[in-house]
Coordinates of C-alpha atoms in Angstrom, one line a residue:
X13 CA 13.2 -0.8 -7.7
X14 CA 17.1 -0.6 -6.0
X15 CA 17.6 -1.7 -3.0
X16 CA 20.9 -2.5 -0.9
X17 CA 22.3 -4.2 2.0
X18 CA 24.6 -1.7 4.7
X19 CA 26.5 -3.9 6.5
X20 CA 28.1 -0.9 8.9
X21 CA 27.9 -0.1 12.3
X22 CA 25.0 2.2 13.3
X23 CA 22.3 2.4 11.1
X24 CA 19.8 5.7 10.7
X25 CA 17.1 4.3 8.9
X26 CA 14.9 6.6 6.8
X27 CA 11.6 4.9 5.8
X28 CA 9.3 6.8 3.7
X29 CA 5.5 5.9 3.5
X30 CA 2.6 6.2 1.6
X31 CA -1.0 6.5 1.4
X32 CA -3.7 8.7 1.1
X33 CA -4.9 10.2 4.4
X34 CA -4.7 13.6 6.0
X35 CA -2.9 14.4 9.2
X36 CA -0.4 16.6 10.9
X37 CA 1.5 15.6 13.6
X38 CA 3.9 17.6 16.7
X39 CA 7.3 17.8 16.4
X40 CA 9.2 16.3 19.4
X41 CA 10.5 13.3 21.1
X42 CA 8.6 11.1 23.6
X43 CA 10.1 8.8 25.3
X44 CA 8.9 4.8 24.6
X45 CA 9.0 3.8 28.2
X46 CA 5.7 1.6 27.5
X47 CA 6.1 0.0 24.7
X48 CA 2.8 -1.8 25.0
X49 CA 1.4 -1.3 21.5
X50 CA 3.5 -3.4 18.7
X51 CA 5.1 -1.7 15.2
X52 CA 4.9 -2.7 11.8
X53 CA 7.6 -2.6 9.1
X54 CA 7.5 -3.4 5.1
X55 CA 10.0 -5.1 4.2
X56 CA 11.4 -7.2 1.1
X57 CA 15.1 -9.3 0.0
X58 CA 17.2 -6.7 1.3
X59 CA 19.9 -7.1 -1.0
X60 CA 17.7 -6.5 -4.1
X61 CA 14.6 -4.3 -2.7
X62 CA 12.5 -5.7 -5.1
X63 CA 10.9 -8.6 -2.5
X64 CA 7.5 -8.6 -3.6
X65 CA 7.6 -8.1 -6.8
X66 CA 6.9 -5.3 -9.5
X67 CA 5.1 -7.9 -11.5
X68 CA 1.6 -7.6 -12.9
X69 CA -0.3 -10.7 -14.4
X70 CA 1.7 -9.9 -17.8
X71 CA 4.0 -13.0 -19.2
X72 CA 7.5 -12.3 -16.6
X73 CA 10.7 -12.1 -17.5
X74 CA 13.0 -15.1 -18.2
X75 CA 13.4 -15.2 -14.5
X76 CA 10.9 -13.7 -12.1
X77 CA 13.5 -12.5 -9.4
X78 CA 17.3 -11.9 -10.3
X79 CA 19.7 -14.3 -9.5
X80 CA 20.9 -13.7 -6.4
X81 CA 24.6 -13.1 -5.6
X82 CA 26.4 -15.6 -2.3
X83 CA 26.5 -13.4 0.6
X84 CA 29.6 -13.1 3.0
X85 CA 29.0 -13.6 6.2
X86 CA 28.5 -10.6 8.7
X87 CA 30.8 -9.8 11.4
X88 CA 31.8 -7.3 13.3
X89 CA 35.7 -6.8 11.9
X90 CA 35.5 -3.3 10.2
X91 CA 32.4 -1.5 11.6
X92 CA 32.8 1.7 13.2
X93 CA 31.2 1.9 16.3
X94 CA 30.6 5.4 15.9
X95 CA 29.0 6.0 12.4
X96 CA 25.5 5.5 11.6
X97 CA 24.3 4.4 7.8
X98 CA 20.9 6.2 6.5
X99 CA 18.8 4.0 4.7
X100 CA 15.3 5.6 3.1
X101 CA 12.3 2.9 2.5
X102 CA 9.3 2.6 0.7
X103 CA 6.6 -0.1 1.5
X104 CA 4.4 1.8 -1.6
X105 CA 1.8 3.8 -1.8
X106 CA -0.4 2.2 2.0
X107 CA -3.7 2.4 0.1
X108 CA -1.9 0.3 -3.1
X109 CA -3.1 -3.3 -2.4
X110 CA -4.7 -4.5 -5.6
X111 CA -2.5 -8.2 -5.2
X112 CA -4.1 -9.6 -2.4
X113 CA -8.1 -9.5 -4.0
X114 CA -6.6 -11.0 -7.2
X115 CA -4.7 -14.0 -5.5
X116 CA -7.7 -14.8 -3.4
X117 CA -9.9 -15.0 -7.1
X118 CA -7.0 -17.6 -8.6
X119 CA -7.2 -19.2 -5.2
X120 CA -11.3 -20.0 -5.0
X121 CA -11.0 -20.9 -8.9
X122 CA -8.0 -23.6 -7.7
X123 CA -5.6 -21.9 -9.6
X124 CA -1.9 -21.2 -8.7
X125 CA -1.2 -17.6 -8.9
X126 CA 1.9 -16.6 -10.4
X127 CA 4.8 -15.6 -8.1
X128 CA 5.0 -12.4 -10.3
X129 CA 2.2 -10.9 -9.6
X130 CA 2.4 -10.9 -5.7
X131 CA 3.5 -7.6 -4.0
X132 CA 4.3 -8.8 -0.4
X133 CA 3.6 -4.8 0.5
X134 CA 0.0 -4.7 -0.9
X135 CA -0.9 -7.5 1.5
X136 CA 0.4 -5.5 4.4
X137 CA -1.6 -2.6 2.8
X138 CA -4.8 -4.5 2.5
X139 CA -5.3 -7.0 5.5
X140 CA -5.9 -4.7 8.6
X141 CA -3.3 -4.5 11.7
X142 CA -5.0 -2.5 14.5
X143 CA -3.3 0.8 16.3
X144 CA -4.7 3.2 18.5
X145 CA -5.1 6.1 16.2
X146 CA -2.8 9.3 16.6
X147 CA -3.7 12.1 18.2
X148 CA -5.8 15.0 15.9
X149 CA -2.8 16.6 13.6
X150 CA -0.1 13.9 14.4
X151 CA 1.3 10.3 13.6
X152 CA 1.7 7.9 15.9
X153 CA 4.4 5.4 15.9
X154 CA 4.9 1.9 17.2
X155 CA 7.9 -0.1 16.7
X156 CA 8.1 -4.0 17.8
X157 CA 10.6 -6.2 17.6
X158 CA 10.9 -10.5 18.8
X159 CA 13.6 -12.8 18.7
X160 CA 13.4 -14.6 15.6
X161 CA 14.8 -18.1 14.9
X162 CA 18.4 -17.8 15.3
X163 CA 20.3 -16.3 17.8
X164 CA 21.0 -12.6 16.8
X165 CA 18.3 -12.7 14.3
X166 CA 15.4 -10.4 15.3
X167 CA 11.8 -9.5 13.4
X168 CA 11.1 -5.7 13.6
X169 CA 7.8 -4.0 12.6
X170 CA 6.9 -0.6 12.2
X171 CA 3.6 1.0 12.5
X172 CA 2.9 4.7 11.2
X173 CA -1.1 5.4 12.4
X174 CA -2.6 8.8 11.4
X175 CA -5.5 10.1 13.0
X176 CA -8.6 8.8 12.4
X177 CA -11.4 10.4 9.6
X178 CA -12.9 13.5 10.1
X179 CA -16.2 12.5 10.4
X180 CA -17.7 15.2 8.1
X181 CA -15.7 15.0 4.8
X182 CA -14.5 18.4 2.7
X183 CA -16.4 18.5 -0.6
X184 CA -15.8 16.3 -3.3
X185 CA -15.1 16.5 -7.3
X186 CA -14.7 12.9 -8.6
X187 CA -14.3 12.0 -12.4
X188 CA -15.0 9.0 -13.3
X189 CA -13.1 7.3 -16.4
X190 CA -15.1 3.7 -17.1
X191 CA -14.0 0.9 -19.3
X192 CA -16.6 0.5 -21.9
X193 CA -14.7 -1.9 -24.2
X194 CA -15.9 -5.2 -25.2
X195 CA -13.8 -6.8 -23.0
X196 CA -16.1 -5.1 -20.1
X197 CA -19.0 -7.7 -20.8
X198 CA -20.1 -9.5 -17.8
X199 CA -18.6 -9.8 -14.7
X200 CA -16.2 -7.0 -15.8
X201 CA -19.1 -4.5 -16.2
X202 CA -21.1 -5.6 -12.7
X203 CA -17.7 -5.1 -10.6
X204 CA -17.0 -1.8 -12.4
X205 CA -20.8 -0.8 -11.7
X206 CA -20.8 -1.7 -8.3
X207 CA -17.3 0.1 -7.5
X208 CA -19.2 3.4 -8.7
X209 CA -22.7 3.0 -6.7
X210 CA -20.3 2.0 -4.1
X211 CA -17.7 5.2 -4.1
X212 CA -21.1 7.2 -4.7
X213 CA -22.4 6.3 -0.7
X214 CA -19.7 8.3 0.4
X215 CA -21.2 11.7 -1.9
X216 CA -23.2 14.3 0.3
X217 CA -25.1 16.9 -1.4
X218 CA -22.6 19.7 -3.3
X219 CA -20.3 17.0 -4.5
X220 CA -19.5 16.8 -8.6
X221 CA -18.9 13.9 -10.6
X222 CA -18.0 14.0 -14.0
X223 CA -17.9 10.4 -15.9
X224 CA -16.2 9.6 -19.1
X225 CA -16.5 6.3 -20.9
X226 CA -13.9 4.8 -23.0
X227 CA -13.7 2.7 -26.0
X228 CA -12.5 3.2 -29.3
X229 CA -14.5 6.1 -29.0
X230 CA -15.0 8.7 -25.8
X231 CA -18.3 10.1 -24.5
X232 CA -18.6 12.4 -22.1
X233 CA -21.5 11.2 -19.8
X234 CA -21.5 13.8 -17.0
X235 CA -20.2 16.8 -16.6
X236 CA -20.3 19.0 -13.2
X237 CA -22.8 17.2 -12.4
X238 CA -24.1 18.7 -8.8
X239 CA -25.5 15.8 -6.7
X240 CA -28.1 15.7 -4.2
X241 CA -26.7 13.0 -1.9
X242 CA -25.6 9.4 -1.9
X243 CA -28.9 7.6 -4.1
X244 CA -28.4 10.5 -6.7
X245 CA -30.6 9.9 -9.3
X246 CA -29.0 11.5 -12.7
X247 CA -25.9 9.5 -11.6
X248 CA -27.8 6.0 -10.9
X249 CA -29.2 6.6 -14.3
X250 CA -25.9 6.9 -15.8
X251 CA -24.4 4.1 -14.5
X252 CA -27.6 1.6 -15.2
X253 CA -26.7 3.0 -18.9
X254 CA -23.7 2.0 -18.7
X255 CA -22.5 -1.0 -21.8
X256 CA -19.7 -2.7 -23.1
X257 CA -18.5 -2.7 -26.7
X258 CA -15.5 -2.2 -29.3
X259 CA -12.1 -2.1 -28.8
X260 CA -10.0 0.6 -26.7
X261 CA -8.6 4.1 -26.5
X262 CA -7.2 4.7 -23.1
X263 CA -5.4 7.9 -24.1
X264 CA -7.9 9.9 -25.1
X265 CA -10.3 8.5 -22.6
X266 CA -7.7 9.7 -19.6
X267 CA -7.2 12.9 -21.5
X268 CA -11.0 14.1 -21.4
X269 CA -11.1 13.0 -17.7
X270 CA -8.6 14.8 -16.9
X271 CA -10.2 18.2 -19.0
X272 CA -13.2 17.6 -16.8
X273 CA -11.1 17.2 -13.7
X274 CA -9.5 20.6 -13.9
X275 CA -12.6 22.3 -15.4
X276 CA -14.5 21.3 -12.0
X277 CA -11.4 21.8 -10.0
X278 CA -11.9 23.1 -6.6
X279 CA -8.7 23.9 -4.6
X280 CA -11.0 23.3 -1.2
X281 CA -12.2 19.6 -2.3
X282 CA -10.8 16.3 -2.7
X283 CA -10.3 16.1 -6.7
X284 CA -9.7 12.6 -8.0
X285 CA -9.5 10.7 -11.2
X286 CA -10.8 7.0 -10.7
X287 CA -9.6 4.6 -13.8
X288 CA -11.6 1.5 -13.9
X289 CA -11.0 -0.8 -16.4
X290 CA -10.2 -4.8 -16.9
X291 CA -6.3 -4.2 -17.6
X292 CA -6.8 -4.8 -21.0
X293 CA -5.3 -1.3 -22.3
X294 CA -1.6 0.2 -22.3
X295 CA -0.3 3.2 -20.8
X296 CA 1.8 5.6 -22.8
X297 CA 3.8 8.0 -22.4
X298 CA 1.7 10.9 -22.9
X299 CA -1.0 9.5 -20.5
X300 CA 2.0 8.7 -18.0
X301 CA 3.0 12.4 -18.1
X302 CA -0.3 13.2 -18.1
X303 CA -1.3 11.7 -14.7
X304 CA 2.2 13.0 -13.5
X305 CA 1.7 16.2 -13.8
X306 CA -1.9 16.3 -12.6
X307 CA -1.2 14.5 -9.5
X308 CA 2.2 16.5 -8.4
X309 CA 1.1 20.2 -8.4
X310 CA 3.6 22.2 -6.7
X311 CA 1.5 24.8 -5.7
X312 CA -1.6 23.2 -4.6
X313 CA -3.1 19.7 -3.7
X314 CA -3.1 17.4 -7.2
X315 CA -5.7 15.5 -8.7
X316 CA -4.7 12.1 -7.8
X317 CA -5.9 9.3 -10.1
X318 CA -7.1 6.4 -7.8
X319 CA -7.5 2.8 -10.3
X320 CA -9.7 -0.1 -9.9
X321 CA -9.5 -3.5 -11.6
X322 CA -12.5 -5.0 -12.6
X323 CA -11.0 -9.0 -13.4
X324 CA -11.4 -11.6 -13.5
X325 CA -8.5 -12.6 -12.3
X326 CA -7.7 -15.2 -14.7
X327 CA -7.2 -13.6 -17.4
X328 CA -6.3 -9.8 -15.9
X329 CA -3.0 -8.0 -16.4
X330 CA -2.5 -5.6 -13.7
X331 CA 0.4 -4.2 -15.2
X332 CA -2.2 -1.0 -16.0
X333 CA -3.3 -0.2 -12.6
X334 CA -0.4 -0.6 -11.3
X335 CA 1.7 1.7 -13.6
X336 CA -1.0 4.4 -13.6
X337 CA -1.4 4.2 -9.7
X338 CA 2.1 4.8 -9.2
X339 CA 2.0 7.8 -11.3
X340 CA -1.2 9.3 -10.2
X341 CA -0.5 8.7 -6.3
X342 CA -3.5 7.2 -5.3
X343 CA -4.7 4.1 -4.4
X344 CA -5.2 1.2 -6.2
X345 CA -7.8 -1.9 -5.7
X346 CA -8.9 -5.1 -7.4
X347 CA -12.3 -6.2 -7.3
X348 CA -12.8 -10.1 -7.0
X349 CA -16.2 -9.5 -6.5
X350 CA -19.1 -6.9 -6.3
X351 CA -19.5 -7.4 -2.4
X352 CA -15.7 -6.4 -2.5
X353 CA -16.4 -2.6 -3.9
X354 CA -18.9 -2.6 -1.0
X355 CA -16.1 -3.5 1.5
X356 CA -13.4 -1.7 0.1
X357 CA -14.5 2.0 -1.6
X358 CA -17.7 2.3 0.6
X359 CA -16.6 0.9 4.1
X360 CA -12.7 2.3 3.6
X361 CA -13.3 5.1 1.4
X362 CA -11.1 7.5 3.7
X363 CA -8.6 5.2 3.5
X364 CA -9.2 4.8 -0.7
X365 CA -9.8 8.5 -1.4
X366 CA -8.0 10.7 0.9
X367 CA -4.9 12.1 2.2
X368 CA -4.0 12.5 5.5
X369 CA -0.3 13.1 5.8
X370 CA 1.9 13.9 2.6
X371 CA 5.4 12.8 1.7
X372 CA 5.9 10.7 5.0
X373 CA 9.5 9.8 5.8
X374 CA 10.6 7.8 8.4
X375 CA 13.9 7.8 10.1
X376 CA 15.1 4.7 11.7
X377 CA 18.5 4.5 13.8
X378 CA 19.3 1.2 14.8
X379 CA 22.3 -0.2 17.1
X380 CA 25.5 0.1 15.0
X381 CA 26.4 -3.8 14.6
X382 CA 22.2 -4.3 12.9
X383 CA 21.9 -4.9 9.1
X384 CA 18.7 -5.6 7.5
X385 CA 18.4 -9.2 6.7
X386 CA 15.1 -9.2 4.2
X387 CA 12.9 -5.9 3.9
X388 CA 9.5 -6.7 3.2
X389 CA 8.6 -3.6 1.6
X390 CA 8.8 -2.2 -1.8
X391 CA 12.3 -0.9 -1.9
X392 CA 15.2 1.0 -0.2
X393 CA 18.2 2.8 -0.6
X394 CA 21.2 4.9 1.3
X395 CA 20.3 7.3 -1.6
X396 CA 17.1 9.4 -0.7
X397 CA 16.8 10.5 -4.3
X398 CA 16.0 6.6 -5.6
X399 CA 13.0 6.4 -2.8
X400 CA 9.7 8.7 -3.7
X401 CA 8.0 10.0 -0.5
X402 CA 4.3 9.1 -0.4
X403 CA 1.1 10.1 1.5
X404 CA -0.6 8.7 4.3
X405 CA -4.6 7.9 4.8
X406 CA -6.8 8.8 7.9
X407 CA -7.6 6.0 9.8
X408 CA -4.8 4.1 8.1
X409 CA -1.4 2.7 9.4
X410 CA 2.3 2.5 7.0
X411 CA 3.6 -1.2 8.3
X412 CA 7.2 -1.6 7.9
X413 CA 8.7 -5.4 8.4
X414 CA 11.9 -6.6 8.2
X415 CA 14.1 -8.8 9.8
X416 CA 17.4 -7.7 11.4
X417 CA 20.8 -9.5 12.0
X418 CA 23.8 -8.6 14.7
X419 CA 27.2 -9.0 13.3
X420 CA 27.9 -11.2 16.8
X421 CA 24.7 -11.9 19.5
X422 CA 27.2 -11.5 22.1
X423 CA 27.8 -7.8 21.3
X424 CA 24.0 -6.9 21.9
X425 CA 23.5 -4.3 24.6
X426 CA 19.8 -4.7 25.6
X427 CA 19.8 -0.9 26.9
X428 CA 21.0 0.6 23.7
X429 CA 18.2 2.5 22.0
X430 CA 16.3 2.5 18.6
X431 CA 14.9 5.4 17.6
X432 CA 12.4 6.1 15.1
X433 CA 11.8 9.5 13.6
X434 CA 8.4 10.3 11.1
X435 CA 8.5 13.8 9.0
X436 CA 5.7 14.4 6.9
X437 CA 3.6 17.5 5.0
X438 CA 0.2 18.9 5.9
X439 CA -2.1 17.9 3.6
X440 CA -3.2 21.2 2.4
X441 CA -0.9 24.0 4.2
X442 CA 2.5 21.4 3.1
X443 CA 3.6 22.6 6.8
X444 CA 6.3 20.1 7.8
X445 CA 6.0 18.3 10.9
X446 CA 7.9 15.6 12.8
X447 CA 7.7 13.0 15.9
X448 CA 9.9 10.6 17.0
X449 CA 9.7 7.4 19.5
X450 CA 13.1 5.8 21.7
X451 CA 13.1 2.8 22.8
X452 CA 15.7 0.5 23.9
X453 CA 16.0 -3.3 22.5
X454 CA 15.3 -4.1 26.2
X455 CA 12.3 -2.6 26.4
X456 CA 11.2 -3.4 22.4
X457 CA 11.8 -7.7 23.2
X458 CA 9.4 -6.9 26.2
X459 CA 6.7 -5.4 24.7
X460 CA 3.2 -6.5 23.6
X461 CA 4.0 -8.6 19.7
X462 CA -0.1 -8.9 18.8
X463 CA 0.1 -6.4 15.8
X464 CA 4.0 -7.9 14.6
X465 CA 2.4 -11.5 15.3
X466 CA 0.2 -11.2 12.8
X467 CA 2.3 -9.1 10.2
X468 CA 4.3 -11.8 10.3
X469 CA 1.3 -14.1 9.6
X470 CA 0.3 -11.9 6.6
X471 CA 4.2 -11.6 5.2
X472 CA 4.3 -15.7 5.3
X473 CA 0.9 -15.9 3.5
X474 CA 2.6 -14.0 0.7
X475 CA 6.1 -15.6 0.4
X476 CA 4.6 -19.2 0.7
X477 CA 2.3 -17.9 -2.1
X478 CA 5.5 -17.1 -4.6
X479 CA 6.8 -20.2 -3.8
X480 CA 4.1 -22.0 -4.6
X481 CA 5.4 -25.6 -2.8
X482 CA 3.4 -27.9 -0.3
X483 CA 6.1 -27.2 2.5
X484 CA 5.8 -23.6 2.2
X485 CA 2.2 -23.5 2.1
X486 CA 1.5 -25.8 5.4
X487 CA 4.3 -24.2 7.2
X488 CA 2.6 -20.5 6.4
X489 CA -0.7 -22.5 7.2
X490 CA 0.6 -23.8 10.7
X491 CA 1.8 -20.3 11.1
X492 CA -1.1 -18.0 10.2
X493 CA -3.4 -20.6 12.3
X494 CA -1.0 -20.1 15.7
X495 CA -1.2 -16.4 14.9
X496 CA -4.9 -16.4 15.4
X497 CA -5.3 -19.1 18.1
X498 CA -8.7 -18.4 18.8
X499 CA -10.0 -18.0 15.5
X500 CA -11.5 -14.3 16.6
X501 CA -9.5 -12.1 13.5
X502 CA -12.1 -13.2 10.2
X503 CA -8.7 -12.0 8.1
X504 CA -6.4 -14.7 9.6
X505 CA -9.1 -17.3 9.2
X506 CA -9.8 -16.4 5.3
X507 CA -5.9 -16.5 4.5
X508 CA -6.0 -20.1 6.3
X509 CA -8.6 -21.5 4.1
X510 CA -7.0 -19.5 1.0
X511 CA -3.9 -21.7 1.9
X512 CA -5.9 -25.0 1.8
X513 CA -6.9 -24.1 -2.0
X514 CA -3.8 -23.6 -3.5
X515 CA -3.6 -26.8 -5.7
X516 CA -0.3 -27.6 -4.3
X517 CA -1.2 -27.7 -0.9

C-alpha cells in the first residue's frame, strides 16, 4: 500500500474507513465545545503507509519492511500559511482483524510470531475501545489528542462510531463455502464447525443458507435451505456430517457458492459468502474477479464474502483470507479456538456480518505547520484514487492513530482549530450523508484521553510484537499495565500476560 509524508502548512486530512455496519448520519457541523469523549486514529510509518504490514504467515520478502530513507528535519522555512494539504486514509476494512487471534495462538504455544504477519490496524479493529454510539442514521465522531514525548510531538486518535444494531435484524441468505480438504483434520475441522453453529445463533426463522464443501471435488450440501430458527435441525445435521479429506479446489468451490449466492439472492437481505478454510489454498485470478464483482454491485447492495481461518496458527498462511477479504469487502477473523467463534461471529455478529455506513471518508484539517509523524493505519495518500473507501459496522467504531509533529512548538496556537469531516453512503438507498466536529488544540489537550490511552496501549502491543526484543516487550508491558491501572478492562490484562510469553521477554 502507498503512503506519503506532506510536510506543508495546513493539512485537510481525508480518512476513509471501513467496516461492515449500517448507518446514516446528518449533514452539518457541531461545534466540539465538550470534548469529553476521546478519538481514535489508525495509523502506520507515515512515510511508507505500509506500518503494519501486508504480510500473511507466508515466507516474507528478503526484508520484511523497505529500507527506509534519512528524513530531513521539519521546519517551518517554506510552508504556506495559507494552503491546506488533503491526505485520504485507510485503517482497512474495521471488521478485518484476523492478526491479533493468530499472534495470541503463537504466543500461548511460546512461539515468536513473525513481524510479517502483524497488521497493527487489525488489532485496533479487534480489541474493543468504547464510544457512546451515534445517534439513529448518523456517525459520531470523537477526536483526542495528548502531548507525546517531545515537545511539539502530539498522539491524535480518531474515533468514527455508528449507531448501534437494530435489534431485529433484516432477513438473511448466507452461503457457506467449507474447507473439506485433508488438511481440515482436527482442530481445523472443530474451529470451522463451531464458527458455523456459531454464525447460525444469529438465523431467525425465514433465513437461507446454502453450504458448499470443497476439496478436490465440490458438493453442494444445501441449497435454499429455509430455516426454522437458530437450533435448525437440517443445518445441525449437515454440519455434524461435515469431514476432511483429499486435496483442494478453491476455484470451483467459490464458484458454486457464489451460483447459490445469486440464485437465493434477495435484494431486501443481508447476502453473504463466508470462506472458511485453513489457508492452505491459492486465490486466482478468476476467483479474485469473481469475489470483485459480486461484492461491488453498482446498482444494488453486493454479496460480500466474509473469511474465517481455522489454524492453527503454526503452521497457517493467511495470505488467503486476507486477499479474498479485501476483495469481497467483508470481514475477516481467525479462530484460535472454538470458544473464539462463540465470541466473535455469535456475540459480534453485527459487527462480522453487516453494514452500517458505506464508503466512509473522513476529512481531517489540521493546523498548517502539522505533519503526520507515523500513521498507524493501513495506508494513505494525497491521491484519493490510491485509498478504497470502505463500510462501517453497527455498533462498531473506525480508530484512526497517529502521531503528529509541529515544524517549531513555539508556533502552536492552542485556539486554532482541527476539524474533522465524515461522508459516507446509506447502506441501501447509497444517499450520501456527512457530519463534521471543530475543535481547537486547546480544547482537544483538555479533554478526557481514556479511549486514546488505551489505543495507544493496543498500538505498543503490536509494534513491540514486530520487534520482537526484550526492551520493547517490557516497555509495551510497563505501558499496557499503566493503561489499565486497575486491572478492570479483561483486554488490557490478556495483552499483559500475552507479553510475558513471548520467548524473548
Amino acid at each position: 500500500m502507498r503512503g506519503c509524508w506532506l510536510e506543508r502548512c495546513a493539512w485537510t486530512l481525508m480518512v476513509v474507513m471501513g467496516a461492515s455496519g449500517g448507518l446514516t448520519a446528518c449533514s452539518g457541523m457541531d461545534r466540539l465545545g465538550d470534548v469529553g469523549e476521546p478519538g481514535e486514529m489508525d495509523g502506520n510509518q507515515g512515510s511508507s503507509g505500509t506500518g503494519a504490514g501486508d504480510y500473511g504467515a507466508q515466507a516474507p520478502p528478503t526484508s520484511p519492511y523497505p529500507e527506509e530513507q534519512p528524513e530531513e528535519t521539519f521546519t517551518c522555512a517554506g510552508l504556506d500559511e495559507e494552503s491546506a494539504a488533503v491526505l485520504y486514509l485507510s485503517s482497512d476494512d474495521s471488521n478485518s482483524m484476523g492478526s491479533p487471534a493468530q499472534v495470541r495462538e503463537l504466543l500461548r504455544e511460546g512461539i515468536a510470531p513473525s513481524p510479517w504477519t502483524i497488521r497493527t490496524y487489525e488489532f485496533l479493529n479487534y480489541y474493543r475501545i468504547a464510544y457512546n454510539a451515534a445517534p439513529d442514521g448518523q456517525l459520531r465522531i470523537v477526536p483526542q489528542m495528548q502531548e507525546a514525548e517531545e515537545p511539539g510531538l502530539y498522539h491524535l486518535q480518531i474515533g468514527v462510531r455508528s449507531q448501534d444494531p437494530d435489534p431485529v435484524r433484516r432477513p438473511m441468505t448466507l452461503t457457506f463455502v467449507l474447507d473439506t480438504s485433508g488438511s481440515m483434520e482436527g482442530i481445523p475441522m472443530a474451529r470451522q464447525k463451531a464458527a458455523v453453529e456459531a454464525l447460525s445463533a444469529g438465523l431467525t426463522e425465514g433465513d437461507v443458507v446454502n453450504m458448499v464443501t470443497w476439496n478436490t471435488t465440490n458438493a453442494v450440501v444445501l441449497s435454499g435451505h429455509m430455516v426454522n430458527g437458530p437450533d435448525d435441525p437440517g443445518l445441525q445435521a449437515a454440519v455434524n456430517a461435515l469431514s476432511a479429506s483429499g486435496g483442494t479446489d478453491l476455484e470451483s468451490g467459490l464458484a458454486f457458492g457464489y451460483q447459490l449466492a445469486l440464485q437465493h439472492y434477495g435484494p431486501d437481505r443481508l447476502n453473504r459468502v463466508i470462506l472458511i478454510s485453513d489457508g492452505g489454498a491459492n486465490v486466482g485470478v478468476t476467483s479474485a474477479e469473481l469475489i470483485a464483482n459480486h461484492s461491488e454491485d453498482a446498482d444494488r447492495e453486493g454479496i460480500y464474502l466474509v473469511g474465517i481461518g481455522a489454524g492453527p496458527a503454526s503452521g497457517y498462511n493467511d495470505a488467503l483470507m486476507d486477499a479474498v477479504t479485501d476483495k469481497g469487502r467483508g470481514a475477516y477473523v481467525y479462530l484460535d479456538s472454538t470458544q473464539e467463534a462463540l465470541e466473535v461471529l455469535r456475540d459480534r455478529f453485527d459487527e462480522v456480518m453487516e453494514v452500517a455506513a458505506r464508503g466512509v471518508q473522513v476529512e481531517l484539517t489540521l493546523p498548517w505547520y502539522f505533519k503526520i509523524e507515523r500513521f498507524y493505519g493501513e495506508e494513505y495518500s494525497e491521491d484519493a484514487s490510491e485509498i478504497e473507501p470502505q463500510h462501517l459496522a453497527p455498533g462498531d467504531a473506525m480508530i484512526f492513530n497517529q502521531i503528529v509533529r509541529a515544524c517549531d512548538p513555539d508556533v502552536i496556537d492552542l485556539e486554532d482549530p482541527i476539524r474533522v469531516t465524515a461522508r459516507w453512503e446509506s447502506p441501501l438507498t447509497y444517499e450520501r450523508r456527512e457530519v463534521a466536529v471543530e475543535a481547537s488544540v486547546g480544547q482537544l489537550l483538555a479533554a478526557d484521553t481514556k479511549q486514546l490511552i488505551k489505543g495507544r496501549a493496543i498500538i505498543a502491543y503490536a509494534e513491540a510484537l514486530k520487534e520482537g526484543d526484550s526492551a520493547a516487550l517490557r516497555n509495551a508491558h510497563d505501558q499496557v499495565v499503566a493503561a489499565n491501572p486497575n486491572g478492570a478492562d479483561p483486554e488490557l490484562s490478556e495483552i499483559a500476560q500475552l507479553l510475558q510469553l513471548h520467548p524473548s521477554y
